[in-house]
């Protein structure tokens, strides 16, 4: 089975579009997420374009704030404070990575936790690990769980292996799988005999950032494979000069896996769609606070 993230995202966005219309009728305004892009990194610009397109599709009021590559850390922090204090703004997303002279930790910590649609603020990370239902859950991990559930993949009691231990993907997805009663292993660059560890997995999540690294040898027959990786590799036949591939050798893996996500069209679209879902969560939470 191919788990089609693009198709699922589309149907979830269609549902959210109706929800946004209903929210606008109820509260007199639409959710408003603000996306901040610093500099002109082509990959970041392309991700931001996708996010803005999705906000428009869902009927949000949000917009893009662009700052130059050489803007100071203080300028960015001032902008975040301005948006934190703007009662009409429900979500703030700073596109990462930031230029080297700006501290990402400082910037993430400056975002008001209740507007942190990415779910990266330490307060939201703590809430996630403490099982607080008001946590804003990072979009990629959240999208992976939604995909697995919608695809009807049984999770309770299954062995899950997550390759990668970043704060934005590996660790939170492992926590969410644990919450679904999987028995979870987190593997990383120091894991010994990674193929054998991966072959134990009923659910294998690859979040490494190494093109096509997980070959057939890493996959247990019938396993569910979730490929988070987005890697650009040179392709002279493509008009852009490159094509996108995952961390999994898809052509080989799809012959062995029971279910697999493609790249592109798998986890990527779900990430953006969960950003829309988090924006609605932030909006409703803020409206409830205002009216309580
Ligand atoms: P990071 O670079 O932050 O983390 C990569 C992880 O992979 C690290 O924990 C690292 O281990 C581990 N790793 C690296 N090399 C190996 C190896 N040879 N064997 C085993 N483990 C290894 O990446 P991210 O988590 O931010 O992203 C991972 C991938 O997912 C990237 O391709 C990124 O572009 C993509 N991505 C996709 C998203 C989507 O929406 N689809 C969203 C976010 C990311 P160690 O800790 O030991 O260094």
Coordinates of N, CA and C in Angstrom, one line a residue, residues 29 31-34 82-92 114-115 282-283 286:
X29 N -14.0 36.8 13.0 CA -12.8 36.9 12.2 C -12.2 35.6 12.0
X31 N -8.8 32.8 11.5 CA -7.5 32.6 12.1 C -6.4 33.3 11.3
X32 N -5.4 33.9 12.0 CA -4.4 34.7 11.3 C -3.0 34.2 11.7
X33 N -2.4 33.3 10.9 CA -1.0 32.9 11.1 C 0.0 33.9 10.4
X34 N 1.1 34.2 11.0 CA 2.1 35.0 10.3 C 3.4 34.1 10.1
X82 N 6.4 42.2 18.5 CA 5.2 42.9 17.9 C 4.1 42.0 17.6
X83 N 4.4 40.8 17.0 CA 3.3 39.9 16.6 C 2.7 39.2 17.9
X84 N 3.6 38.9 18.9 CA 3.1 38.4 20.2 C 2.0 39.3 20.7
X85 N 2.2 40.6 20.6 CA 1.3 41.6 21.2 C 0.2 42.0 20.3
X86 N 0.1 41.5 19.1 CA -0.9 41.9 18.2 C -2.1 40.9 18.4
X87 N -3.2 41.4 18.9 CA -4.3 40.5 19.3 C -5.0 39.9 18.1
X88 N -4.7 40.4 16.9 CA -5.3 39.8 15.7 C -4.5 38.7 15.1
X89 N -3.3 38.4 15.7 CA -2.4 37.4 15.2 C -2.5 36.1 16.1
X90 N -2.8 35.0 15.5 CA -3.0 33.7 16.2 C -1.8 32.8 16.2
X91 N -1.0 32.9 15.2 CA 0.1 32.0 15.0 C 1.4 32.7 14.5
X92 N 2.5 32.3 15.0 CA 3.8 32.8 14.5 C 4.7 31.7 14.1
X114 N 1.5 30.3 23.2 CA 0.1 30.1 22.7 C 0.0 30.4 21.2
X115 N 1.0 31.0 20.7 CA 1.0 31.3 19.2 C 2.1 30.5 18.5
X282 N -4.7 27.1 17.9 CA -4.2 28.3 18.6 C -5.4 29.3 18.6
X283 N -6.0 29.5 17.5 CA -7.1 30.4 17.3 C -8.2 30.1 18.3
X286 N -7.2 30.8 21.9 CA -7.1 32.3 22.2 C -8.6 32.8 22.3

